[in-house]
Short mmCIF file of C-alpha atoms and ligand atoms in Angstrom, two decimals:
data_model
loop_
_atom_site.label_atom_id
_atom_site.label_comp_id
_atom_site.label_asym_id
_atom_site.label_seq_id
_atom_site.Cartn_x
_atom_site.Cartn_y
_atom_site.Cartn_z
CA UNK A 312 144.39 86.55 127.54
CA UNK A 313 144.18 86.30 131.25
CA UNK A 314 142.84 82.72 131.43
CA UNK A 315 144.63 79.65 130.17
CA UNK A 316 142.70 77.62 127.60
CA UNK A 317 140.63 74.93 129.26
CA UNK A 318 139.67 71.54 128.00
CA UNK A 319 136.61 71.54 125.75
CA UNK A 320 134.80 69.43 128.28
CA UNK A 321 132.22 71.58 130.03
CA UNK A 322 132.28 72.00 133.75
CA UNK A 323 131.04 74.87 135.84
CA UNK A 324 132.20 75.76 139.29
CA UNK A 325 128.59 75.47 140.42
CA UNK A 326 128.57 71.87 139.31
CA UNK A 327 131.77 71.25 141.16
CA UNK A 328 130.28 72.72 144.32
CA UNK A 329 127.14 70.69 143.91
CA UNK A 330 129.13 67.51 143.49
CA UNK A 331 130.59 68.00 146.95
CA UNK A 332 127.12 68.44 148.49
CA UNK A 333 125.10 65.70 146.76
CA UNK A 334 125.00 62.37 148.56
CA UNK A 335 125.05 60.09 145.45
CA UNK A 336 128.31 60.98 143.71
CA UNK A 337 128.08 58.23 141.11
CA UNK A 338 124.69 59.37 139.77
CA UNK A 339 125.89 62.95 139.91
CA UNK A 340 129.01 62.15 137.97
CA UNK A 341 126.88 60.44 135.38
CA UNK A 342 124.65 63.56 135.15
CA UNK A 343 127.74 65.75 134.67
CA UNK A 344 128.99 63.49 131.97
CA UNK A 345 125.64 63.63 130.16
CA UNK A 346 125.42 67.39 130.50
CA UNK A 347 128.94 67.76 129.18
CA UNK A 348 128.18 65.49 126.27
CA UNK A 349 125.03 67.47 125.43
CA UNK A 350 127.02 70.69 125.54
CA UNK A 351 129.60 69.21 123.20
CA UNK A 352 126.96 68.11 120.72
CA UNK A 353 124.55 70.98 120.97
CA UNK A 354 124.10 73.27 117.97
CA UNK A 355 123.63 76.07 120.51
CA UNK A 356 126.87 77.50 121.82
CA UNK A 357 127.41 77.00 125.51
CA UNK A 358 130.03 79.19 127.11
CA UNK A 359 131.34 80.15 130.51
CA UNK A 360 132.64 83.66 131.28
CA UNK A 361 134.50 85.52 133.96
CA UNK A 362 132.03 87.84 135.72
CA UNK A 363 134.08 91.06 135.41
CA UNK A 364 135.10 91.33 131.76
CA UNK A 365 133.19 88.34 130.37
CA UNK A 366 136.29 86.46 129.17
CA UNK A 367 135.57 83.05 127.72
CA UNK A 368 136.58 80.36 130.18
CA UNK A 369 134.98 77.68 128.10
CA UNK A 370 133.13 77.43 124.74
CA UNK A 371 131.42 74.37 123.29
CA UNK A 372 132.46 73.27 119.76
CA UNK A 373 129.37 75.00 118.27
CA UNK A 374 131.44 78.19 118.52
CA UNK A 375 133.20 77.22 115.29
CA UNK A 376 129.93 76.89 113.38
CA UNK A 377 128.45 80.04 114.93
CA UNK A 378 131.40 82.42 115.01
CA UNK A 379 134.17 80.80 112.96
CA UNK A 380 136.63 80.62 115.88
CA UNK A 381 138.10 77.38 117.17
CA UNK A 382 137.52 76.67 120.84
CA UNK A 383 141.18 77.36 121.63
CA UNK A 384 141.08 80.66 119.80
CA UNK A 385 138.10 82.08 121.65
CA UNK A 386 138.93 80.93 125.17
CA UNK A 387 140.60 83.87 126.89
CA UNK A 388 138.99 86.51 124.67
CA UNK A 389 136.62 89.00 126.28
CA UNK A 390 133.09 88.98 124.86
CA UNK A 391 133.20 92.79 125.03
CA UNK A 392 135.83 92.78 122.25
CA UNK A 393 133.35 91.04 119.98
CA UNK A 394 130.14 92.96 120.58
CA UNK A 395 128.99 95.32 117.91
CA UNK A 396 130.12 98.83 118.96
CA UNK A 397 126.45 99.96 118.99
CA UNK A 398 125.52 97.16 121.44
CA UNK A 399 128.37 97.52 123.94
CA UNK A 400 126.74 100.32 125.95
CA UNK A 401 123.46 98.45 126.12
CA UNK A 402 125.29 95.35 127.27
CA UNK A 403 127.15 97.20 130.01
CA UNK A 404 123.89 98.71 131.17
CA UNK A 405 122.27 95.29 131.39
CA UNK A 406 125.12 93.24 132.83
CA UNK A 407 124.52 94.19 136.50
CA UNK A 408 121.10 92.57 136.27
CA UNK A 409 122.90 89.28 135.48
CA UNK A 410 125.47 89.71 138.16
CA UNK A 411 123.50 91.14 141.02
CA UNK A 412 119.81 90.96 140.38
CA UNK A 413 117.75 88.21 138.79
CA UNK A 414 120.77 86.20 137.73
CA UNK A 415 119.10 85.02 134.53
CA UNK A 416 118.23 86.97 131.46
CA UNK A 417 117.90 86.71 127.70
CA UNK A 418 119.40 89.20 125.33
CA UNK A 419 119.65 89.64 121.53
CA UNK A 420 122.73 91.36 120.15
CA UNK A 421 125.33 91.38 117.36
CA UNK A 422 128.57 89.45 117.75
CA UNK A 423 131.62 89.71 115.46
CA UNK A 424 132.59 86.49 113.73
CA UNK A 425 136.16 85.59 112.92
CA UNK A 426 135.79 86.78 109.30
CA UNK A 427 134.71 90.22 110.59
CA UNK A 428 130.97 90.11 109.80
CA UNK A 429 128.41 90.43 112.57
CA UNK A 430 125.86 87.77 113.34
CA UNK A 431 122.77 88.08 115.56
CA UNK A 432 122.91 85.93 118.70
CA UNK A 433 120.23 85.35 121.29
CA UNK A 434 121.82 84.45 124.61
CA UNK A 435 120.40 83.36 127.89
CA UNK A 436 122.83 84.06 130.70
CA UNK A 437 122.79 82.99 134.30
CA UNK A 438 125.12 83.79 137.13
CA UNK A 439 126.82 81.00 139.04
CA UNK A 440 127.48 81.80 142.68
CA UNK A 441 129.42 80.13 145.43
CA UNK A 442 126.84 78.21 147.44
CA UNK A 443 128.42 79.21 150.72
CA UNK A 444 129.73 82.74 150.19
CA UNK A 445 127.25 83.75 147.45
CA UNK A 446 130.23 85.19 145.67
CA UNK A 447 129.68 85.57 141.89
CA UNK A 448 132.01 83.04 140.33
CA UNK A 449 131.16 82.97 136.64
CA UNK A 450 128.46 83.45 134.00
CA UNK A 451 127.02 80.50 132.10
CA UNK A 452 125.65 81.43 128.68
CA UNK A 453 123.65 79.53 126.05
CA UNK A 454 123.68 81.30 122.67
CA UNK A 455 121.98 80.59 119.39
CA UNK A 456 122.17 82.16 115.95
CA UNK A 457 119.03 84.21 115.33
CA UNK A 458 120.26 86.10 112.23
CA UNK A 459 117.60 84.53 110.05
CA UNK A 460 114.83 85.52 112.43
CA UNK A 461 116.20 89.03 112.94
CA UNK A 462 116.69 89.55 109.20
CA UNK A 463 113.17 88.32 108.54
CA UNK A 464 111.85 90.64 111.25
CA UNK A 465 113.80 93.54 109.77
CA UNK A 466 112.48 92.74 106.29
CA UNK A 467 108.94 92.57 107.70
CA UNK A 468 109.39 95.87 109.48
CA UNK A 469 110.69 97.46 106.27
CA UNK A 470 107.76 96.07 104.29
CA UNK A 471 105.32 97.23 106.94
CA UNK A 472 106.86 100.73 106.79
CA UNK A 473 106.55 100.81 102.98
CA UNK A 474 102.95 99.65 103.23
CA UNK A 475 102.15 102.15 105.96
CA UNK A 476 103.57 105.05 103.95
CA UNK A 477 102.44 103.88 100.51
CA UNK A 478 100.31 106.39 98.60
CA UNK A 479 97.91 103.52 97.81
CA UNK A 480 94.99 103.04 100.19
CA UNK A 481 95.63 99.68 101.86
CA UNK A 482 93.19 97.82 104.12
CA UNK A 483 93.34 94.41 105.75
CA UNK A 484 90.02 92.61 105.79
CA UNK A 485 89.07 89.56 107.85
CA UNK A 486 87.58 86.49 106.11
CA UNK A 487 84.13 87.64 107.33
CA UNK A 488 84.74 90.97 105.55
CA UNK A 489 85.49 93.33 108.41
CA UNK A 490 88.31 95.88 108.18
CA UNK A 491 90.99 95.18 110.76
CA UNK A 492 93.70 97.65 109.66
CA UNK A 493 94.18 100.69 107.41
CA UNK A 494 97.41 102.31 106.30
CA UNK A 495 98.11 106.02 106.65
CA UNK A 496 96.91 106.95 103.12
CA UNK A 497 93.62 105.10 103.69
CA UNK A 498 93.12 106.67 107.13
CA UNK A 499 93.71 110.16 105.70
CA UNK A 500 91.67 109.77 102.53
CA UNK A 501 88.70 108.14 104.26
CA UNK A 502 88.95 110.02 107.54
CA UNK A 503 88.74 106.71 109.45
CA UNK A 504 90.65 105.02 112.28
CA UNK A 505 90.56 101.35 113.21
CA UNK A 506 91.03 100.72 116.91
CA UNK A 507 93.04 97.74 118.12
CA UNK A 508 89.98 95.99 119.52
CA UNK A 509 87.21 96.96 117.14
CA UNK A 510 87.14 96.30 113.41
CA UNK A 511 85.18 98.41 110.90
CA UNK A 512 82.31 97.43 108.65
CA UNK A 513 83.44 97.29 105.03
CA UNK A 514 80.43 99.47 104.13
CA UNK A 515 82.25 102.35 105.85
CA UNK A 516 84.85 102.34 103.04
CA UNK A 517 82.95 101.82 99.80
CA UNK A 518 79.92 103.16 97.94
CA UNK A 519 76.94 100.76 98.09
CA UNK A 520 77.50 99.70 94.43
CA UNK A 521 81.18 98.94 94.99
CA UNK A 522 80.37 97.19 98.27
CA UNK A 523 78.10 94.75 96.47
CA UNK A 524 80.70 94.33 93.70
CA UNK A 525 83.20 93.31 96.38
CA UNK A 526 80.75 90.92 98.03
CA UNK A 527 79.50 89.33 94.84
CA UNK A 528 82.61 89.31 92.69
CA UNK A 529 85.89 90.54 94.16
CA UNK A 530 86.08 88.49 97.39
CA UNK A 531 84.73 85.24 95.90
CA UNK A 532 87.17 85.54 92.97
CA UNK A 533 90.13 86.43 95.22
CA UNK A 534 89.15 83.51 97.46
CA UNK A 535 89.21 81.07 94.52
CA UNK A 536 91.99 82.51 92.37
CA UNK A 537 94.14 84.46 94.83
CA UNK A 538 93.42 87.94 93.46
CA UNK A 539 90.88 90.21 91.84
CA UNK A 540 91.43 93.47 90.04
CA UNK A 541 88.95 96.07 88.87
CA UNK A 542 87.58 99.56 89.20
CA UNK A 543 85.62 100.60 92.27
CA UNK A 544 84.56 103.65 94.23
CA UNK A 545 85.47 104.31 97.83
CA UNK A 546 83.53 106.82 99.87
CA UNK A 547 84.63 109.11 102.64
CA UNK A 548 81.70 110.07 104.84
CA UNK A 549 83.75 112.63 106.72
CA UNK A 550 84.96 114.41 103.59
CA UNK A 551 81.69 113.61 101.73
CA UNK A 552 83.79 112.59 98.74
CA UNK A 553 83.70 109.64 96.33
CA UNK A 554 87.14 108.36 95.37
CA UNK A 555 87.40 106.44 92.09
CA UNK A 556 90.03 103.71 92.56
CA UNK A 557 91.78 100.90 90.74
CA UNK A 558 91.34 98.12 93.27
CA UNK A 559 93.28 94.92 93.85
CA UNK A 560 91.98 92.34 96.31
CA UNK A 561 94.45 89.69 97.47
CA UNK A 562 93.69 86.57 99.51
CA UNK A 563 96.36 85.60 102.07
CA UNK A 564 96.57 81.99 103.20
CA UNK A 565 98.38 80.14 105.95
CA UNK A 566 100.83 77.32 105.27
CA UNK A 567 97.99 74.81 105.58
CA UNK A 568 96.09 76.82 102.93
CA UNK A 569 93.55 78.27 105.33
CA UNK A 570 92.29 81.77 104.33
CA UNK A 571 93.73 84.11 106.94
CA UNK A 572 92.74 87.53 105.61
CA UNK A 573 92.23 89.66 102.49
CA UNK A 574 94.08 92.81 101.64
CA UNK A 575 92.64 95.54 99.44
CA UNK A 576 95.07 97.87 97.68
CA UNK A 577 93.37 100.87 96.10
CA UNK A 578 95.06 103.37 93.79
CA UNK A 579 93.36 106.76 93.88
CA UNK A 580 92.36 107.55 90.28
CA UNK A 581 90.81 110.98 90.98
CA UNK A 582 93.57 112.92 89.23
CA UNK A 583 93.67 110.49 86.29
CA UNK A 584 89.89 110.55 85.89
CA UNK A 585 89.91 114.34 86.00
CA UNK A 586 92.68 114.42 83.38
CA UNK A 587 90.67 111.99 81.21
CA UNK A 588 87.56 114.16 81.48
CA UNK A 589 89.64 117.22 80.58
CA UNK A 590 91.14 115.37 77.62
CA UNK A 591 87.67 114.38 76.41
CA UNK A 592 86.48 117.96 76.75
CA UNK A 593 89.58 119.12 74.87
CA UNK A 594 88.94 116.53 72.17
CA UNK A 595 85.36 117.78 71.79
CA UNK A 596 86.70 121.31 71.34
CA UNK A 597 89.19 120.06 68.73
CA UNK A 598 86.47 118.16 66.86
CA UNK A 599 84.35 121.25 66.86
CA UNK A 600 87.24 123.43 65.73
CA UNK A 601 88.03 120.89 63.03
CA UNK A 602 84.52 121.11 61.67
CA UNK A 603 84.65 124.90 61.79
CA UNK A 604 87.91 124.80 59.83
CA UNK A 605 86.31 122.58 57.20
CA UNK A 606 83.38 124.98 57.10
CA UNK A 607 85.82 127.88 56.77
CA UNK A 608 87.44 126.15 53.83
CA UNK A 609 84.00 125.75 52.27
CA UNK A 610 82.88 129.27 53.08
CA UNK A 611 83.36 130.69 49.57
CA UNK A 612 81.41 127.84 48.06
CA UNK A 613 78.67 128.09 50.66
CA UNK A 614 78.31 131.84 50.20
CA UNK A 615 77.83 131.08 46.54
CA UNK A 616 75.28 128.36 47.28
CA UNK A 617 73.20 130.59 49.51
CA UNK A 618 73.59 133.60 47.28
CA UNK A 619 72.07 131.79 44.32
CA UNK A 620 68.64 131.08 45.85
CA UNK A 621 68.59 134.50 47.51
CA UNK A 622 69.22 136.21 44.14
CA UNK A 623 66.49 134.06 42.60
CA UNK A 624 64.04 135.09 45.36
CA UNK A 625 64.87 138.76 44.85
CA UNK A 626 64.39 138.41 41.09
CA UNK A 627 60.98 136.74 41.52
CA UNK A 628 59.86 139.46 43.94
CA UNK A 629 61.09 142.24 41.58
CA UNK A 630 59.23 140.59 38.66
CA UNK A 631 56.00 140.55 40.68
CA UNK A 632 56.49 144.16 41.75
CA UNK A 633 56.99 145.27 38.13
CA UNK A 634 53.87 143.48 36.97
CA UNK A 635 51.84 144.95 39.81
CA UNK A 636 52.95 148.45 38.88
CA UNK A 637 51.96 147.84 35.28
CA UNK A 638 48.57 146.13 35.72
CA UNK A 639 47.59 145.41 39.27
CA UNK A 640 44.35 143.48 38.51
CA UNK A 641 45.72 140.93 36.01
CA UNK A 642 49.03 140.59 37.94
CA UNK A 643 47.09 139.15 40.91
CA UNK A 644 45.99 136.21 38.76
CA UNK A 645 49.56 135.39 37.70
CA UNK A 646 51.12 135.66 41.12
CA UNK A 647 50.57 132.09 42.28
CA UNK A 648 53.42 130.38 40.39
CA UNK A 649 56.16 132.91 41.22
CA UNK A 650 55.10 132.82 44.88
CA UNK A 651 55.47 129.04 44.92
CA UNK A 652 58.95 129.35 43.38
CA UNK A 653 59.91 131.96 45.98
CA UNK A 654 58.78 129.60 48.70
CA UNK A 655 60.72 126.63 47.28
CA UNK A 656 63.87 128.61 46.64
CA UNK A 657 63.82 130.07 50.15
CA UNK A 658 63.36 126.53 51.53
CA UNK A 659 66.42 125.37 49.57
CA UNK A 660 68.50 128.20 51.04
CA UNK A 661 67.18 127.24 54.46
CA UNK A 662 68.18 123.60 53.87
CA UNK A 663 71.75 124.63 52.97
CA UNK A 664 71.97 126.66 56.19
CA UNK A 665 70.52 123.75 58.19
CA UNK A 666 73.09 121.32 56.77
CA UNK A 667 75.85 123.76 57.66
CA UNK A 668 74.57 124.07 61.21
CA UNK A 669 74.20 120.32 61.57
CA UNK A 670 77.75 119.88 60.47
CA UNK A 671 79.22 122.46 62.83
CA UNK A 672 77.13 121.48 65.86
CA UNK A 673 79.12 120.42 68.90
CA UNK A 674 78.22 116.82 69.75
CA UNK A 675 79.84 113.90 71.49
CA UNK A 676 80.92 111.09 69.14
CA UNK A 677 78.19 108.50 68.78
CA UNK A 678 79.35 105.13 67.57
CA UNK A 679 76.91 103.22 65.43
CA UNK A 680 76.68 100.91 62.43
CA UNK A 681 76.33 103.09 59.35
CA UNK A 682 75.26 102.21 55.81
CA UNK A 683 77.75 103.87 53.48
CA UNK A 684 75.56 104.40 50.41
CA UNK A 685 72.99 106.85 51.82
CA UNK A 686 75.76 108.88 53.52
CA UNK A 687 77.77 109.10 50.30
CA UNK A 688 74.67 110.05 48.28
CA UNK A 689 73.93 112.87 50.75
CA UNK A 690 77.51 114.14 50.58
CA UNK A 691 77.55 114.08 46.79
CA UNK A 692 74.33 116.13 46.88
CA UNK A 693 75.89 118.50 49.41
CA UNK A 694 78.94 119.03 47.16
CA UNK A 695 76.83 119.36 43.98
CA UNK A 696 77.34 123.09 43.57
CA UNK A 697 81.06 122.94 44.31
CA UNK A 698 81.38 120.17 41.69
CA UNK A 699 79.46 122.25 39.16
CA UNK A 700 81.68 125.30 39.76
CA UNK A 701 84.84 123.23 39.21
CA UNK A 702 83.30 121.31 36.29
CA UNK A 703 83.75 117.97 38.07
CA UNK A 704 81.57 114.87 37.91
CA UNK A 705 80.93 113.07 41.23
CA UNK A 706 80.08 109.37 41.36
CA UNK A 707 79.09 106.91 44.05
CA UNK A 708 80.64 103.53 43.09
CA UNK A 709 80.09 101.84 46.43
CA UNK A 710 78.65 98.34 45.81
CA UNK A 711 75.10 97.92 47.11
CA UNK A 712 75.89 94.88 49.29
CA UNK A 713 78.80 96.40 51.22
CA UNK A 714 78.32 95.83 54.99
CA UNK A 715 77.60 98.70 57.35
CA UNK A 716 80.64 100.17 59.13
CA UNK A 717 81.04 101.06 62.77
CA UNK A 718 81.75 104.81 63.06
CA UNK A 719 80.62 108.21 64.28
CA UNK A 720 78.39 109.68 61.57
CA UNK A 721 79.51 113.29 61.84
CA UNK A 722 83.20 112.40 61.86
CA UNK A 723 82.82 110.01 58.93
CA UNK A 724 80.95 112.70 56.98
CA UNK A 725 83.68 115.18 57.76
CA UNK A 726 86.43 112.84 56.57
CA UNK A 727 84.63 112.03 53.32
CA UNK A 728 83.71 115.67 52.76
CA UNK A 729 87.34 116.76 53.15
CA UNK A 730 88.50 114.12 50.68
CA UNK A 731 85.72 114.90 48.20
CA UNK A 732 86.40 118.64 48.27
CA UNK A 733 90.15 118.02 47.81
CA UNK A 734 89.38 115.74 44.85
CA UNK A 735 87.00 118.32 43.35
CA UNK A 736 89.59 121.07 43.68
CA UNK A 737 92.31 118.85 42.18
CA UNK A 738 90.09 118.08 39.17
CA UNK A 739 89.18 121.69 38.42
CA UNK A 740 88.51 122.32 34.70
CA UNK A 741 87.11 125.33 32.86
CA UNK A 742 83.55 125.01 31.54
CA UNK A 743 84.63 124.37 27.97
CA UNK A 744 86.99 121.50 28.92
CA UNK A 745 85.74 117.93 29.32
CA UNK A 746 84.80 117.26 32.97
CA UNK A 747 87.04 115.05 35.15
CA UNK A 748 85.71 112.55 37.67
CA UNK A 749 85.88 112.06 41.44
CA UNK A 750 84.36 108.84 42.77
CA UNK A 751 83.98 106.85 45.98
CA UNK A 752 84.60 103.13 46.19
CA UNK A 753 84.42 100.47 48.89
CA UNK A 754 85.56 96.85 49.04
CA UNK A 755 85.97 94.16 51.69
CA UNK A 756 89.38 93.98 53.35
CA UNK A 757 90.51 91.44 55.94
CA UNK A 758 87.73 89.69 57.89
CA UNK A 759 85.50 92.38 59.30
CA UNK A 760 87.06 95.35 57.49
CA UNK A 761 85.79 97.63 54.73
CA UNK A 762 88.28 99.62 52.65
CA UNK A 763 86.85 102.98 51.59
CA UNK A 764 88.54 105.19 49.01
CA UNK A 765 88.08 108.52 47.29
CA UNK A 766 89.74 108.65 43.87
CA UNK A 767 90.09 111.37 41.27
CA UNK A 768 91.39 112.05 37.78
CA UNK A 769 93.36 115.11 38.88
CA UNK A 770 97.12 115.72 38.46
CA UNK A 771 98.08 113.31 41.28
CA UNK A 772 99.98 114.07 44.48
CA UNK A 773 102.23 117.15 44.43
CA UNK A 774 105.01 115.44 46.45
CA UNK A 775 107.04 112.20 46.24
CA UNK A 776 106.44 111.26 49.87
CA UNK A 777 102.66 111.09 50.46
CA UNK A 778 103.25 111.40 54.25
CA UNK A 779 104.10 115.07 53.74
CA UNK A 780 100.49 115.83 52.82
CA UNK A 781 99.37 114.82 56.32
CA UNK A 782 101.61 117.33 58.04
CA UNK A 783 99.70 120.17 59.62
CA UNK A 784 99.60 123.34 57.50
CA UNK A 785 101.02 121.63 54.42
CA UNK A 786 99.21 123.17 51.47
CA UNK A 787 99.87 123.95 47.81
CA UNK A 788 96.74 126.12 47.54
CA UNK A 789 96.84 129.92 47.65
CA UNK A 790 93.90 130.03 50.07
CA UNK A 791 94.51 126.59 51.66
CA UNK A 792 94.86 126.01 55.40
CA UNK A 793 96.64 122.67 55.12
CA UNK A 794 94.62 121.20 58.01
CA UNK A 795 92.07 119.04 56.19
CA UNK A 796 94.18 115.90 55.73
CA UNK A 797 95.87 116.21 59.15
CA UNK A 798 92.47 116.38 60.85
CA UNK A 799 91.02 113.58 58.71
CA UNK A 800 93.93 111.32 59.62
CA UNK A 801 93.43 111.96 63.37
CA UNK A 802 89.73 111.24 63.07
CA UNK A 803 90.38 107.96 61.24
CA UNK A 804 92.99 106.94 63.79
CA UNK A 805 90.35 107.43 66.45
CA UNK A 806 88.26 104.90 64.51
CA UNK A 807 91.20 102.47 64.69
CA UNK A 808 92.22 102.98 61.05
CA UNK A 809 94.90 104.73 58.98
CA UNK A 810 94.42 107.26 56.18
CA UNK A 811 96.75 106.70 53.24
CA UNK A 812 97.44 108.60 50.04
CA UNK A 813 98.81 107.20 46.80
CA UNK A 814 99.40 108.20 43.23
CA UNK A 815 97.53 106.29 40.57
CA UNK A 816 99.88 106.70 37.59
CA UNK A 817 98.12 108.24 34.58
CA UNK A 818 94.87 108.47 36.57
CA UNK A 819 95.13 110.79 39.59
CA UNK A 820 95.18 110.49 43.37
CA UNK A 821 93.65 107.96 45.72
CA UNK A 822 92.99 108.39 49.44
CA UNK A 823 91.89 105.29 51.31
CA UNK A 824 91.16 104.10 54.85
CA UNK A 825 89.79 101.06 56.61
CA UNK A 826 86.78 100.89 58.94
CA UNK A 827 85.53 97.96 60.92
CA UNK A 828 82.12 96.36 60.54
CA UNK A 829 82.08 95.46 64.23
CA UNK A 830 81.98 97.54 67.38
CA UNK A 831 85.02 97.75 69.68
P1 LIG B 945 94.31 122.20 52.01
O1 LIG B 945 93.22 121.57 51.19
O2 LIG B 945 93.85 123.34 52.85
O3 LIG B 945 95.54 122.51 51.24
P2 LIG B 945 94.69 119.52 53.02
O4 LIG B 945 95.36 119.05 54.26
O5 LIG B 945 93.30 119.05 52.78
O6 LIG B 945 94.75 121.11 53.06
O7 LIG B 945 95.57 119.12 51.79
C1 LIG B 945 96.96 119.34 51.81
C2 LIG B 945 97.55 119.28 50.42
O8 LIG B 945 97.47 117.96 49.90
C3 LIG B 945 96.81 120.11 49.40
O9 LIG B 945 97.21 121.48 49.45
C4 LIG B 945 97.25 119.46 48.10
O10 LIG B 945 98.51 119.89 47.70
C5 LIG B 945 97.37 118.00 48.48
N1 LIG B 945 96.17 117.21 48.11
C6 LIG B 945 95.12 116.89 48.83
N2 LIG B 945 94.22 116.17 48.13
C7 LIG B 945 94.73 116.03 46.89
C8 LIG B 945 94.27 115.37 45.70
N3 LIG B 945 93.11 114.71 45.64
N4 LIG B 945 95.08 115.43 44.61
C9 LIG B 945 96.25 116.07 44.68
N5 LIG B 945 96.73 116.70 45.76
C10 LIG B 945 95.99 116.68 46.86
#
């Protein structure tokens, strides 16, 4: 320390010089006293420094609050020792402007506190010169702690950087709905720039439908409730591309609650929408494949069903041919009835083929309210031949007043058909044995739910844990695929339900699921 510690009272050499020149010493003395008192009480730190190495000649008591040093400790230290190493060079570069040029300047920099941490100070320095010789005598500095401001600025800059580089499309919109700023993602995706002095029309960013949604719903709601969220479509004229987005509109207000601006944050949903469309397409393929598998499982039975009428037709035709060969004239009179039978039998075969084609047709699910009884009657008719072959009796025990259920007709038919065919196969008996029964039931569950079940008098489930039956490819049949129950369960889950299997001791098996009577 080159300077001895001074009293904490502030006095500058400039003041001393002035006091010799001013003609009213008493008033001047009073002014000095006031100035000194202000310095002592100020929350800003007032300090005086040697011009060469900026040693503290004087520091006001605020130094303790600002830097943690006592006045005696800091007097004699060079400010250069306390600058942040990164700021020293900058300071050295600037110091001549204090000493030789303007003599007054403001500077923001980091200063090391007594406990070692750095705090941001903003200092205004001025050079004090000898009035006669103009020799630089010392530097008078007023410093204040600006850490809070600098930290807030840094936080703002960081946030601004995150916003600028966010993959979301961000726009700032004035209260009269003009776009004043776009982040990088928005500029790139929309091919737009906003100049500093000219804002953009909001119509440049959105499709006409989404623009009116914003005007009529999003902005008014954000204005009243602070935010709005929903789906919208942005439009890039340059790229001629519509961008589906998940949009959030936020209203930003000043401290006195005045609306300052809106921000719109849009998440590009193109990839997600494409993935959804792909998934739907994939699901359609699966549904179709599922129906084909069911058809495959029924193929033997269907071949039989179609074969029967075809054989009958052939037999009728052969009968006519034989009679014609024998007595052509009288045969013509008897031909009418067999021809009618041929026609009817061929129509029946055609109907079986039509039902098969209906069932395997590729269609999108169509949700509707469906009456159970007619569907079940149709299915029982459809399975009539299979039931006859296995010597099984089918029954519809669904009460007449059961409410309609909300489902896709083709999927519901497929589920019930799978369960019916499984029941029929489980109840197989030879012709000379008494027939077993498979029946459908329905009852009301909780509130708006209908419980539907297919029950049989077969041997019951082949495993202790019914869940095993729903595993893909689980089968106990020689020609089984083991896909029927797995597919049926997926289809029911898509209806919001669960397919369950249980053993009815001394009776057989029961498969049940729940459907809703109301749309989603
Ligand atoms: P698959 O009929 O091709 O075997 P499923 O997935 O429809 O395929 O059925 C899987 C297995 O579940 C059947 O092989 C059978 O062992 C059992 N199962 C299904 N329904 C019944 C039933 N009603 N009674 C007894 N077992 C059944």
